[in-house]
């Protein structure tokens, strides 16, 4: 009964929370890109400098977007892992593998961002 309640009520609520968090991150990403791009393009700098600044900012914003999406997905996976239905050996291995993949993805994004910022 507890498993049915969790999958019927809590899991859809978790998916909605994940979608809302990802939408919030994407809105912030779009707003940041639009306002920064508009400010740069209206400036008095030469065109190549403007283009370089816009592309650099777009790259860093894209990395931040992927990193934040990954954190939100990891939070839902952690909730799933804590649920008794996934406590079996196969479910535990699957969720551990997915969590490890999320962490490696975020670590790779951080390394890539640091390499690009040098």
PDB file of C-alpha atoms in Angstrom, residues 26-88:
ATOM      1  CA  UNK A  26      15.965  27.543 -18.179  1.00  0.00           C
ATOM      2  CA  UNK A  27      14.101  30.841 -17.629  1.00  0.00           C
ATOM      3  CA  UNK A  28      17.089  32.189 -15.720  1.00  0.00           C
ATOM      4  CA  UNK A  29      19.392  30.999 -18.522  1.00  0.00           C
ATOM      5  CA  UNK A  30      17.289  32.664 -21.230  1.00  0.00           C
ATOM      6  CA  UNK A  31      16.932  35.889 -19.261  1.00  0.00           C
ATOM      7  CA  UNK A  32      20.666  36.026 -18.571  1.00  0.00           C
ATOM      8  CA  UNK A  33      21.543  35.393 -22.215  1.00  0.00           C
ATOM      9  CA  UNK A  34      19.050  37.919 -23.565  1.00  0.00           C
ATOM     10  CA  UNK A  35      19.945  40.760 -21.212  1.00  0.00           C
ATOM     11  CA  UNK A  36      23.686  40.202 -21.469  1.00  0.00           C
ATOM     12  CA  UNK A  37      23.524  39.861 -25.257  1.00  0.00           C
ATOM     13  CA  UNK A  38      21.455  43.025 -25.628  1.00  0.00           C
ATOM     14  CA  UNK A  39      23.836  44.975 -23.402  1.00  0.00           C
ATOM     15  CA  UNK A  40      26.900  43.763 -25.292  1.00  0.00           C
ATOM     16  CA  UNK A  41      25.458  44.363 -28.774  1.00  0.00           C
ATOM     17  CA  UNK A  42      24.441  47.941 -27.855  1.00  0.00           C
ATOM     18  CA  UNK A  43      27.950  48.745 -26.572  1.00  0.00           C
ATOM     19  CA  UNK A  44      30.622  50.718 -28.380  1.00  0.00           C
ATOM     20  CA  UNK A  45      33.156  47.874 -28.644  1.00  0.00           C
ATOM     21  CA  UNK A  46      34.245  46.569 -32.071  1.00  0.00           C
ATOM     22  CA  UNK A  47      32.193  43.717 -33.593  1.00  0.00           C
ATOM     23  CA  UNK A  48      34.778  40.936 -33.085  1.00  0.00           C
ATOM     24  CA  UNK A  49      35.041  41.826 -29.396  1.00  0.00           C
ATOM     25  CA  UNK A  50      31.253  41.851 -29.029  1.00  0.00           C
ATOM     26  CA  UNK A  51      30.975  38.464 -30.713  1.00  0.00           C
ATOM     27  CA  UNK A  52      33.710  36.980 -28.515  1.00  0.00           C
ATOM     28  CA  UNK A  53      32.038  38.258 -25.341  1.00  0.00           C
ATOM     29  CA  UNK A  54      28.598  36.965 -26.355  1.00  0.00           C
ATOM     30  CA  UNK A  55      29.951  33.519 -27.299  1.00  0.00           C
ATOM     31  CA  UNK A  56      31.994  33.235 -24.102  1.00  0.00           C
ATOM     32  CA  UNK A  57      28.984  34.092 -21.988  1.00  0.00           C
ATOM     33  CA  UNK A  58      26.748  31.717 -23.963  1.00  0.00           C
ATOM     34  CA  UNK A  59      29.196  28.865 -23.344  1.00  0.00           C
ATOM     35  CA  UNK A  60      29.391  29.509 -19.615  1.00  0.00           C
ATOM     36  CA  UNK A  61      25.606  29.869 -19.357  1.00  0.00           C
ATOM     37  CA  UNK A  62      25.138  26.579 -21.211  1.00  0.00           C
ATOM     38  CA  UNK A  63      27.506  24.812 -18.797  1.00  0.00           C
ATOM     39  CA  UNK A  64      25.612  26.262 -15.826  1.00  0.00           C
ATOM     40  CA  UNK A  65      22.294  25.133 -17.336  1.00  0.00           C
ATOM     41  CA  UNK A  66      23.475  21.543 -17.784  1.00  0.00           C
ATOM     42  CA  UNK A  67      25.004  21.493 -14.293  1.00  0.00           C
ATOM     43  CA  UNK A  68      21.810  22.762 -12.618  1.00  0.00           C
ATOM     44  CA  UNK A  69      19.585  20.348 -14.580  1.00  0.00           C
ATOM     45  CA  UNK A  70      21.835  17.511 -13.461  1.00  0.00           C
ATOM     46  CA  UNK A  71      21.514  18.514  -9.793  1.00  0.00           C
ATOM     47  CA  UNK A  72      17.714  18.533  -9.979  1.00  0.00           C
ATOM     48  CA  UNK A  73      17.657  15.086 -11.605  1.00  0.00           C
ATOM     49  CA  UNK A  74      20.022  13.712  -8.968  1.00  0.00           C
ATOM     50  CA  UNK A  75      17.679  14.914  -6.207  1.00  0.00           C
ATOM     51  CA  UNK A  76      14.790  12.893  -7.686  1.00  0.00           C
ATOM     52  CA  UNK A  77      17.005   9.825  -8.129  1.00  0.00           C
ATOM     53  CA  UNK A  78      18.066  10.077  -4.481  1.00  0.00           C
ATOM     54  CA  UNK A  79      14.420  10.126  -3.408  1.00  0.00           C
ATOM     55  CA  UNK A  80      13.736   7.072  -5.547  1.00  0.00           C
ATOM     56  CA  UNK A  81      16.706   5.253  -4.033  1.00  0.00           C
ATOM     57  CA  UNK A  82      15.377   5.866  -0.517  1.00  0.00           C
ATOM     58  CA  UNK A  83      12.037   4.265  -1.398  1.00  0.00           C
ATOM     59  CA  UNK A  84      11.525   0.638  -0.241  1.00  0.00           C
ATOM     60  CA  UNK A  85      10.437  -0.534  -3.698  1.00  0.00           C
ATOM     61  CA  UNK A  86      13.941   0.163  -5.062  1.00  0.00           C
ATOM     62  CA  UNK A  87      15.775  -1.409  -2.133  1.00  0.00           C
ATOM     63  CA  UNK A  88      16.244  -4.704  -3.932  1.00  0.00           C
TER      64      UNK A  88
END
